[in-house]
Amino acid sequence: MQPSTAERIARLSAHISPSNLQMGESSMLERANCRAKGGAPGFKVAILGAAGGIGQPLAMLMKMNPLVSVLHLYDVVNSPGVTADISHMDTGAVVRGFLGQKELEAALTGMDLVVIPAGVPRKPGMTRDDLFNINAGIVRTLCEGIAKCCPNALVNLISNPVNSTVPIAAEVFKKAGIYDPKKLLGVTMLDVVRANTFVAEVLGLDPREVDVPVVGGHAGVTILPLLSQVKPPCSFTPEETEFLTKRIQDGGTEVVQAKAGAGSATLSMAYAAVKFADLCLRGLRGDAGIVACAYVDSKVTELPFFASKVRLGRGGAEEVYQLGPLNEYERIGLEKAKQELATSIQKGVSFIKK
Ligand SMILES: NC(=O)C1=CN([C@@H]2O[C@H](COP(=O)(O)OP(=O)(O)OC[C@H]3O[C@@H](n4cnc5c(N)ncnc54)[C@H](O)[C@@H]3O)[C@@H](O)[C@H]2O)C=CC1
Ligand SMILES: O=C([O-])CC(=O)C(=O)O
């Protein structure tokens, strides 16, 4: 005899554990009993810090990316709610949530790409370096997890100060014996996104038609837009060069001040992070000619890390491009950038080595 509706509901309800409910598996029919098999082709991506100001819109945009088949959302707070919410989007990626240190390993196992926006943001009056004391430890812990659970994954590091957190990550990976310099990428895409936007405004062009290389690092004078190499080819007056360089270098501070204590760039950063992650995934897929700026292990200058254009492929940043010809203004900017970068890199390295 067929069970009554009440009996069926009672039986199905018994399968729903509180943690599944938290993680968004609240349907009356347990996941295991659904017909969906999952396993669509694509890449497995984890976001660490997924419940934050960047993490949430980043998770939403990654769930919309057709190259992603599995999306793991990890945070130390609120990841169940974000996961439940994002998992209802009718796009291909399967979404799973992970909460707290004890679930970090499960979040990371099997991942192809790990994107890290975990850590505290700036308030007005702070520099990115003021975040070092808190964020350095967070990045160390997360990278130890990556070294253990997905040592071959590509890492997109967003947490500030990027100029120091990337050297921290490299030292953690070296210590674990798994460091592949091609696979660790500091995300400087927001500087390029801003540069394209601000230059387009000055020139009266559509930002989508503009390509500005931004090299160096990701803080103040270390952010060095190469306005002499803008595409389409164009020229700037000295006043325009000064105005644009300063605005690009201070773009983050402009947002921090406008948010007046409520954090730093989150929405434009999520956009930039997804733009960059998408290029990384296309590279992993084997697409040809994928080029983007990133802060990487580098021999372009005498410094061990530097942001410049890189070619993204199956192995990560497979080629790091030289800077190309610089004008006098950019040569002076480069010297200032290198001075500050050297200190930030050393600070990151000695945080792990000490
Ligand atoms: N590279 C870049 O261009 C940019 C970098 N950033 C940086 O990104 C970071 C995050 O910024 P927001 O999302 O605005 O901050 P937020 O405070 O809104 O979010 C950070 C998230 O990280 C989580 N978190 C803290 N400790 C964690 C841990 N041990 N493991 C996993 N998650 C942890 C928090 O719970 C929170 O959900 C900041 O360091 C900020 O400076 C921000 C904008 C641009
Ligand atoms: O300025 C900040 O603190 C956040 C950031 O890195 C940016 O918006 O470029």
CSV table of C-alpha atoms and ligand atoms in Angstrom, one decimal:
chain,number,residue,atom,x,y,z
A,1,MET,CA,0.0,0.0,0.0
A,2,GLN,CA,1.2,3.5,-0.9
A,3,PRO,CA,2.3,5.6,2.2
A,4,SER,CA,0.1,8.6,2.9
A,5,THR,CA,1.4,12.1,2.1
A,6,ALA,CA,1.9,12.7,5.8
A,7,GLU,CA,3.9,9.5,6.2
A,8,ARG,CA,6.1,10.4,3.2
A,9,ILE,CA,6.8,13.9,4.6
A,10,ALA,CA,7.6,12.5,8.0
A,11,ARG,CA,10.1,10.0,6.5
A,12,LEU,CA,11.8,12.6,4.4
A,13,SER,CA,12.0,15.1,7.2
A,14,ALA,CA,13.9,12.6,9.3
A,15,HIS,CA,16.8,12.8,6.8
A,16,ILE,CA,17.3,16.5,7.2
A,17,SER,CA,20.0,17.2,9.8
A,18,PRO,CA,20.4,20.6,11.3
A,19,SER,CA,23.8,21.1,9.6
A,20,ASN,CA,22.3,20.2,6.2
A,21,LEU,CA,19.5,22.7,6.9
A,22,GLN,CA,22.2,25.3,7.6
A,23,MET,CA,24.1,24.5,4.4
A,24,GLY,CA,21.0,25.0,2.3
A,25,GLU,CA,19.9,21.4,1.9
A,26,SER,CA,16.5,22.2,3.3
A,27,SER,CA,14.3,20.6,0.5
A,28,MET,CA,12.0,17.9,1.7
A,29,LEU,CA,13.6,15.5,-0.7
A,30,GLU,CA,17.1,14.7,0.5
A,31,ARG,CA,19.9,15.5,-2.0
A,32,ALA,CA,20.9,11.8,-2.2
A,33,ASN,CA,17.5,10.8,-3.3
A,34,CYS,CA,17.4,13.4,-6.1
A,35,ARG,CA,17.9,12.2,-9.7
A,36,ALA,CA,20.7,14.8,-10.4
A,37,LYS,CA,24.1,13.1,-10.8
A,38,GLY,CA,26.1,16.3,-10.9
A,39,GLY,CA,29.7,16.1,-12.2
A,40,ALA,CA,29.2,18.4,-15.2
A,41,PRO,CA,32.5,19.2,-16.9
A,42,GLY,CA,34.3,22.2,-15.5
A,43,PHE,CA,36.6,23.4,-12.8
A,44,LYS,CA,36.4,23.1,-9.1
A,45,VAL,CA,36.8,26.5,-7.4
A,46,ALA,CA,37.0,27.4,-3.7
A,47,ILE,CA,36.4,30.9,-2.2
A,48,LEU,CA,38.0,31.4,1.2
A,49,GLY,CA,36.3,34.3,3.0
A,50,ALA,CA,33.2,33.7,0.9
A,51,ALA,CA,30.8,35.4,3.4
A,52,GLY,CA,32.6,38.8,3.3
A,53,GLY,CA,32.0,42.0,1.4
A,54,ILE,CA,34.0,40.7,-1.6
A,55,GLY,CA,33.3,37.1,-1.0
A,56,GLN,CA,29.5,37.3,-1.4
A,57,PRO,CA,29.3,39.0,-4.8
A,58,LEU,CA,32.3,37.0,-5.9
A,59,ALA,CA,30.5,33.8,-5.0
A,60,MET,CA,27.4,35.0,-7.0
A,61,LEU,CA,29.5,35.9,-10.0
A,62,MET,CA,31.5,32.6,-9.9
A,63,LYS,CA,28.2,30.7,-9.7
A,64,MET,CA,27.3,32.3,-13.0
A,65,ASN,CA,30.6,31.3,-14.7
A,66,PRO,CA,30.0,28.3,-17.1
A,67,LEU,CA,33.6,27.1,-16.6
A,68,VAL,CA,32.9,26.3,-12.9
A,69,SER,CA,31.3,22.9,-12.1
A,70,VAL,CA,31.8,22.9,-8.3
A,71,LEU,CA,32.0,26.0,-6.1
A,72,HIS,CA,33.1,25.6,-2.4
A,73,LEU,CA,32.3,28.5,-0.1
A,74,TYR,CA,34.4,28.7,3.0
A,75,ASP,CA,34.4,31.2,5.8
A,76,VAL,CA,34.7,31.3,9.6
A,77,VAL,CA,31.2,32.9,9.9
A,78,ASN,CA,27.9,33.0,7.9
A,79,SER,CA,28.9,30.6,5.1
A,80,PRO,CA,25.8,28.4,5.6
A,81,GLY,CA,23.5,31.3,4.8
A,82,VAL,CA,25.5,32.5,1.8
A,83,THR,CA,25.6,29.0,0.5
A,84,ALA,CA,21.9,28.4,0.8
A,85,ASP,CA,21.2,31.6,-1.0
A,86,ILE,CA,23.7,31.2,-3.9
A,87,SER,CA,22.8,27.5,-4.3
A,88,HIS,CA,19.3,28.4,-5.5
A,89,MET,CA,20.6,30.1,-8.6
A,90,ASP,CA,19.7,28.1,-11.7
A,91,THR,CA,23.2,27.9,-13.1
A,92,GLY,CA,25.4,24.9,-13.6
A,93,ALA,CA,27.9,24.9,-10.7
A,94,VAL,CA,27.1,22.7,-7.7
A,95,VAL,CA,27.6,24.8,-4.5
A,96,ARG,CA,28.8,23.5,-1.1
A,97,GLY,CA,29.3,25.5,2.1
A,98,PHE,CA,32.0,25.0,4.7
A,99,LEU,CA,32.2,26.7,8.1
A,100,GLY,CA,35.2,27.2,10.4
A,101,GLN,CA,38.7,25.8,10.6
A,102,LYS,CA,37.5,22.2,11.1
A,103,GLU,CA,36.0,22.2,7.6
A,104,LEU,CA,38.9,23.9,5.8
A,105,GLU,CA,40.4,20.7,4.5
A,106,ALA,CA,37.1,19.5,3.1
A,107,ALA,CA,36.6,22.8,1.5
A,108,LEU,CA,40.0,22.6,-0.3
A,109,THR,CA,40.3,19.0,-1.2
A,110,GLY,CA,40.3,18.5,-5.0
A,111,MET,CA,40.1,22.2,-6.0
A,112,ASP,CA,41.6,23.5,-9.2
A,113,LEU,CA,41.5,27.2,-8.2
A,114,VAL,CA,41.4,28.8,-4.8
A,115,VAL,CA,40.4,32.5,-4.6
A,116,ILE,CA,41.3,34.2,-1.2
A,117,PRO,CA,39.5,37.4,-0.2
A,118,ALA,CA,39.7,36.5,3.6
A,119,GLY,CA,40.8,39.1,6.0
A,120,VAL,CA,40.1,42.5,7.4
A,121,PRO,CA,39.6,45.6,5.1
A,122,ARG,CA,40.9,49.2,5.7
A,123,LYS,CA,39.1,52.0,7.4
A,124,PRO,CA,39.8,55.7,6.6
A,125,GLY,CA,43.3,56.8,7.7
A,126,MET,CA,44.8,53.3,7.4
A,127,THR,CA,47.3,52.0,4.9
A,128,ARG,CA,47.1,48.5,3.5
A,129,ASP,CA,50.2,47.7,5.5
A,130,ASP,CA,48.2,48.4,8.7
A,131,LEU,CA,46.3,45.2,7.9
A,132,PHE,CA,49.4,43.1,8.0
A,133,ASN,CA,49.2,42.0,11.7
A,134,ILE,CA,45.8,40.4,11.3
A,135,ASN,CA,45.8,39.3,7.7
A,136,ALA,CA,49.3,37.7,7.6
A,137,GLY,CA,48.2,35.0,10.1
A,138,ILE,CA,44.9,34.4,8.2
A,139,VAL,CA,46.8,33.9,4.9
A,140,ARG,CA,49.4,31.7,6.5
A,141,THR,CA,46.7,29.3,7.9
A,142,LEU,CA,44.7,29.2,4.7
A,143,CYS,CA,47.9,28.5,2.6
A,144,GLU,CA,48.9,25.7,5.0
A,145,GLY,CA,45.5,24.2,4.2
A,146,ILE,CA,46.1,24.6,0.4
A,147,ALA,CA,49.6,23.0,0.7
A,148,LYS,CA,48.1,20.0,2.4
A,149,CYS,CA,44.8,19.5,0.5
A,150,CYS,CA,45.2,20.9,-3.0
A,151,PRO,CA,49.0,21.6,-3.6
A,152,ASN,CA,48.5,21.7,-7.4
A,153,ALA,CA,45.7,24.3,-7.3
A,154,LEU,CA,46.1,27.8,-8.8
A,155,VAL,CA,45.9,30.4,-6.0
A,156,ASN,CA,44.4,33.9,-6.6
A,157,LEU,CA,45.3,36.0,-3.5
A,158,ILE,CA,43.3,39.1,-2.8
A,159,SER,CA,43.8,39.7,0.9
A,160,ASN,CA,45.8,42.8,1.7
A,161,PRO,CA,48.6,43.9,1.9
A,162,VAL,CA,49.0,41.9,-1.3
A,163,ASN,CA,52.6,43.1,-1.7
A,164,SER,CA,53.4,41.1,1.5
A,165,THR,CA,50.7,38.4,1.6
A,166,VAL,CA,52.0,36.9,-1.7
A,167,PRO,CA,55.5,36.5,-0.3
A,168,ILE,CA,53.9,35.0,2.9
A,169,ALA,CA,52.1,32.4,0.7
A,170,ALA,CA,55.2,31.6,-1.2
A,171,GLU,CA,57.2,31.0,2.0
A,172,VAL,CA,54.4,28.7,3.4
A,173,PHE,CA,54.4,26.7,0.1
A,174,LYS,CA,58.2,26.5,0.1
A,175,LYS,CA,58.2,25.2,3.7
A,176,ALA,CA,55.7,22.5,2.7
A,177,GLY,CA,57.9,21.6,-0.3
A,178,ILE,CA,55.1,22.3,-2.9
A,179,TYR,CA,55.9,25.8,-4.1
A,180,ASP,CA,55.3,26.3,-7.8
A,181,PRO,CA,55.9,30.0,-8.6
A,182,LYS,CA,53.6,29.8,-11.7
A,183,LYS,CA,50.6,28.9,-9.5
A,184,LEU,CA,50.6,31.8,-7.0
A,185,LEU,CA,49.0,35.0,-8.3
A,186,GLY,CA,48.5,38.2,-6.4
A,187,VAL,CA,45.3,39.8,-7.8
A,188,THR,CA,46.0,43.3,-9.1
A,189,MET,CA,43.2,43.2,-11.6
A,190,LEU,CA,41.3,46.0,-9.8
A,191,ASP,CA,44.1,48.4,-10.6
A,192,VAL,CA,43.8,47.5,-14.3
A,193,VAL,CA,39.9,47.8,-14.1
A,194,ARG,CA,40.2,51.3,-12.5
A,195,ALA,CA,43.0,52.4,-14.9
A,196,ASN,CA,40.9,51.3,-17.9
A,197,THR,CA,37.8,53.2,-16.5
A,198,PHE,CA,39.7,56.4,-15.6
A,199,VAL,CA,41.7,56.6,-18.8
A,200,ALA,CA,38.5,56.0,-20.9
A,201,GLU,CA,36.8,58.9,-19.0
A,202,VAL,CA,39.7,61.2,-19.9
A,203,LEU,CA,39.8,60.1,-23.5
A,204,GLY,CA,36.1,59.9,-24.0
A,205,LEU,CA,36.2,56.2,-25.0
A,206,ASP,CA,34.3,53.1,-24.0
A,207,PRO,CA,36.3,51.5,-21.1
A,208,ARG,CA,35.9,48.1,-22.8
A,209,GLU,CA,38.0,49.4,-25.7
A,210,VAL,CA,40.9,50.5,-23.4
A,211,ASP,CA,43.8,48.4,-22.1
A,212,VAL,CA,46.2,49.9,-19.6
A,213,PRO,CA,49.0,47.8,-18.2
A,214,VAL,CA,49.5,48.4,-14.5
A,215,VAL,CA,52.8,47.0,-13.0
A,216,GLY,CA,54.7,47.0,-9.7
A,217,GLY,CA,52.5,46.1,-6.8
A,218,HIS,CA,49.2,46.8,-5.1
A,219,ALA,CA,49.6,49.8,-2.7
A,220,GLY,CA,50.1,53.5,-3.3
A,221,VAL,CA,53.2,54.3,-5.3
A,222,THR,CA,53.8,50.6,-6.0
A,223,ILE,CA,50.8,50.8,-8.3
A,224,LEU,CA,52.4,52.0,-11.6
A,225,PRO,CA,50.2,52.5,-14.6
A,226,LEU,CA,52.1,52.5,-17.9
A,227,LEU,CA,50.2,55.2,-19.7
A,228,SER,CA,52.8,55.3,-22.5
A,229,GLN,CA,51.6,51.7,-23.4
A,230,VAL,CA,47.8,52.3,-23.4
A,231,LYS,CA,45.8,50.6,-26.2
A,232,PRO,CA,44.5,52.1,-28.4
A,233,PRO,CA,47.7,54.2,-28.8
A,234,CYS,CA,47.2,57.7,-27.5
A,235,SER,CA,49.1,60.5,-25.8
A,236,PHE,CA,48.5,62.4,-22.5
A,237,THR,CA,49.5,65.9,-21.4
A,238,PRO,CA,51.7,66.1,-18.3
A,239,GLU,CA,48.7,67.2,-16.3
A,240,GLU,CA,46.6,64.3,-17.5
A,241,THR,CA,49.5,61.9,-16.8
A,242,GLU,CA,49.8,63.2,-13.2
A,243,PHE,CA,46.1,63.2,-12.6
A,244,LEU,CA,45.5,59.7,-14.0
A,245,THR,CA,48.5,58.2,-12.2
A,246,LYS,CA,47.5,59.6,-8.8
A,247,ARG,CA,43.8,58.6,-9.3
A,248,ILE,CA,44.8,55.0,-10.2
A,249,GLN,CA,47.2,54.8,-7.3
A,250,ASP,CA,44.7,56.2,-4.8
A,251,GLY,CA,41.6,54.3,-6.2
A,252,GLY,CA,41.3,52.1,-3.2
A,253,THR,CA,41.6,55.1,-0.8
A,254,GLU,CA,38.9,56.9,-2.8
A,255,VAL,CA,36.5,54.0,-2.1
A,256,VAL,CA,37.6,53.6,1.6
A,257,GLN,CA,36.9,57.3,2.2
A,258,ALA,CA,33.6,57.3,0.4
A,259,LYS,CA,32.5,54.3,2.5
A,260,ALA,CA,33.4,56.2,5.6
A,261,GLY,CA,34.3,53.3,7.9
A,262,ALA,CA,32.1,50.7,6.2
A,263,GLY,CA,35.0,48.9,4.5
A,264,SER,CA,36.8,49.1,1.2
A,265,ALA,CA,36.0,48.2,-2.4
A,266,THR,CA,33.9,45.1,-2.5
A,267,LEU,CA,31.7,45.1,-5.6
A,268,SER,CA,34.3,46.4,-8.1
A,269,MET,CA,36.8,44.0,-6.5
A,270,ALA,CA,34.4,41.0,-6.9
A,271,TYR,CA,34.0,42.0,-10.6
A,272,ALA,CA,37.8,42.3,-11.0
A,273,ALA,CA,38.4,39.0,-9.2
A,274,VAL,CA,35.9,37.1,-11.4
A,275,LYS,CA,37.4,38.7,-14.5
A,276,PHE,CA,40.8,37.5,-13.4
A,277,ALA,CA,39.6,34.1,-12.2
A,278,ASP,CA,37.8,33.5,-15.5
A,279,LEU,CA,41.1,34.3,-17.4
A,280,CYS,CA,42.9,31.8,-15.1
A,281,LEU,CA,40.3,29.1,-15.8
A,282,ARG,CA,40.5,29.7,-19.6
A,283,GLY,CA,44.3,29.3,-19.2
A,284,LEU,CA,43.8,26.1,-17.3
A,285,ARG,CA,41.5,24.9,-20.1
A,286,GLY,CA,44.3,25.4,-22.6
A,287,ASP,CA,43.0,28.5,-24.4
A,288,ALA,CA,45.8,30.3,-26.3
A,289,GLY,CA,46.9,34.0,-25.8
A,290,ILE,CA,45.4,34.6,-22.3
A,291,VAL,CA,47.3,37.6,-20.9
A,292,ALA,CA,46.6,39.6,-17.7
A,293,CYS,CA,48.5,41.7,-15.1
A,294,ALA,CA,49.3,39.9,-11.8
A,295,TYR,CA,51.7,40.2,-8.9
A,296,VAL,CA,53.9,37.1,-9.3
A,297,ASP,CA,57.3,35.5,-8.6
A,298,SER,CA,59.3,37.5,-11.1
A,299,LYS,CA,62.7,38.1,-12.7
A,300,VAL,CA,61.5,41.3,-14.5
A,301,THR,CA,63.3,43.5,-11.9
A,302,GLU,CA,65.8,42.6,-9.2
A,303,LEU,CA,62.9,42.1,-6.8
A,304,PRO,CA,61.6,38.5,-6.2
A,305,PHE,CA,57.9,39.6,-6.7
A,306,PHE,CA,56.6,42.1,-9.2
A,307,ALA,CA,53.3,42.7,-11.0
A,308,SER,CA,53.4,42.7,-14.8
A,309,LYS,CA,51.6,41.1,-17.7
A,310,VAL,CA,51.7,37.3,-17.6
A,311,ARG,CA,50.5,34.7,-20.0
A,312,LEU,CA,48.1,32.3,-18.3
A,313,GLY,CA,48.1,28.6,-19.4
A,314,ARG,CA,47.6,25.1,-18.1
A,315,GLY,CA,50.4,25.6,-15.6
A,316,GLY,CA,49.3,29.0,-14.4
A,317,ALA,CA,51.5,32.1,-15.1
A,318,GLU,CA,53.6,30.3,-17.7
A,319,GLU,CA,55.3,33.4,-19.0
A,320,VAL,CA,56.1,36.7,-17.2
A,321,TYR,CA,56.5,39.6,-19.7
A,322,GLN,CA,59.1,42.3,-19.5
A,323,LEU,CA,57.9,45.9,-18.9
A,324,GLY,CA,58.6,47.2,-22.4
A,325,PRO,CA,59.9,50.7,-23.0
A,326,LEU,CA,59.1,53.2,-20.2
A,327,ASN,CA,59.1,57.0,-20.5
A,328,GLU,CA,61.0,59.2,-18.0
A,329,TYR,CA,57.9,59.7,-15.7
A,330,GLU,CA,57.4,55.9,-15.5
A,331,ARG,CA,61.1,55.3,-14.9
A,332,ILE,CA,61.0,57.6,-11.9
A,333,GLY,CA,57.8,55.9,-10.7
A,334,LEU,CA,59.4,52.5,-11.1
A,335,GLU,CA,62.3,53.4,-8.8
A,336,LYS,CA,59.8,54.6,-6.1
A,337,ALA,CA,57.7,51.5,-6.5
A,338,LYS,CA,60.7,49.2,-6.1
A,339,GLN,CA,61.9,50.9,-3.0
A,340,GLU,CA,58.5,50.4,-1.2
A,341,LEU,CA,58.0,46.9,-2.6
A,342,ALA,CA,61.4,45.7,-1.3
A,343,THR,CA,60.4,46.5,2.3
A,344,SER,CA,56.9,44.9,1.9
A,345,ILE,CA,58.3,41.7,0.4
A,346,GLN,CA,60.9,41.4,3.1
A,347,LYS,CA,58.3,41.9,5.8
A,348,GLY,CA,56.2,39.0,4.3
A,349,VAL,CA,59.2,36.7,4.0
A,350,SER,CA,60.4,37.3,7.5
A,351,PHE,CA,56.9,36.7,9.0
A,352,ILE,CA,57.3,33.1,8.0
A,353,LYS,CA,61.0,32.7,8.3
A,354,LYS,CA,61.4,34.2,11.8
B,1,LIG,N1,43.6,42.9,-4.0
B,1,LIG,C1,42.8,43.8,-4.1
B,1,LIG,O1,42.7,44.5,-5.1
B,1,LIG,C2,41.8,44.1,-3.0
B,1,LIG,C3,41.9,43.5,-1.8
B,1,LIG,N2,41.0,43.7,-0.8
B,1,LIG,C4,41.2,43.0,0.5
B,1,LIG,O2,40.4,41.9,0.6
B,1,LIG,C5,40.2,41.5,2.0
B,1,LIG,C6,38.7,41.3,2.2
B,1,LIG,O3,38.0,42.5,2.1
B,1,LIG,P1,36.4,42.5,2.4
B,1,LIG,O4,35.7,41.3,1.7
B,1,LIG,O5,35.9,43.8,2.1
B,1,LIG,O6,36.4,42.2,4.0
B,1,LIG,P2,35.2,41.6,4.9
B,1,LIG,O7,35.6,41.9,6.3
B,1,LIG,O8,33.9,42.1,4.4
B,1,LIG,O9,35.2,40.1,4.6
B,1,LIG,C7,36.3,39.3,4.9
B,1,LIG,C8,35.8,37.9,5.2
B,1,LIG,O10,36.9,37.1,5.6
B,1,LIG,C9,36.5,36.2,6.6
B,1,LIG,N3,37.6,35.7,7.4
B,1,LIG,C10,38.3,36.2,8.4
B,1,LIG,N4,39.2,35.4,8.8
B,1,LIG,C11,39.1,34.3,8.1
B,1,LIG,C12,39.8,33.0,8.1
B,1,LIG,N5,40.7,32.7,8.9
B,1,LIG,N6,39.4,32.1,7.2
B,1,LIG,C13,38.4,32.4,6.3
B,1,LIG,N7,37.7,33.5,6.2
B,1,LIG,C14,38.1,34.5,7.1
B,1,LIG,C15,35.6,37.1,7.4
B,1,LIG,O11,34.7,36.2,8.3
B,1,LIG,C16,34.8,37.8,6.4
B,1,LIG,O12,33.6,37.2,6.0
B,1,LIG,C17,40.8,42.7,2.8
B,1,LIG,O13,42.1,42.3,3.2
B,1,LIG,C18,40.9,43.8,1.8
B,1,LIG,O14,41.9,44.8,2.1
B,1,LIG,C19,40.0,44.6,-0.9
B,1,LIG,C20,39.8,45.2,-2.1
B,1,LIG,C21,40.7,45.1,-3.2
B,2,LIG,O1,42.1,50.1,-0.7
B,2,LIG,C1,41.9,49.0,-0.1
B,2,LIG,O2,42.1,48.9,1.1
B,2,LIG,C2,41.3,47.9,-0.8
B,2,LIG,C3,42.1,47.7,-2.0
B,2,LIG,O3,43.1,47.1,-2.1
B,2,LIG,C4,41.6,48.4,-3.2
B,2,LIG,O4,40.5,48.9,-3.3
B,2,LIG,O5,42.4,48.5,-4.2
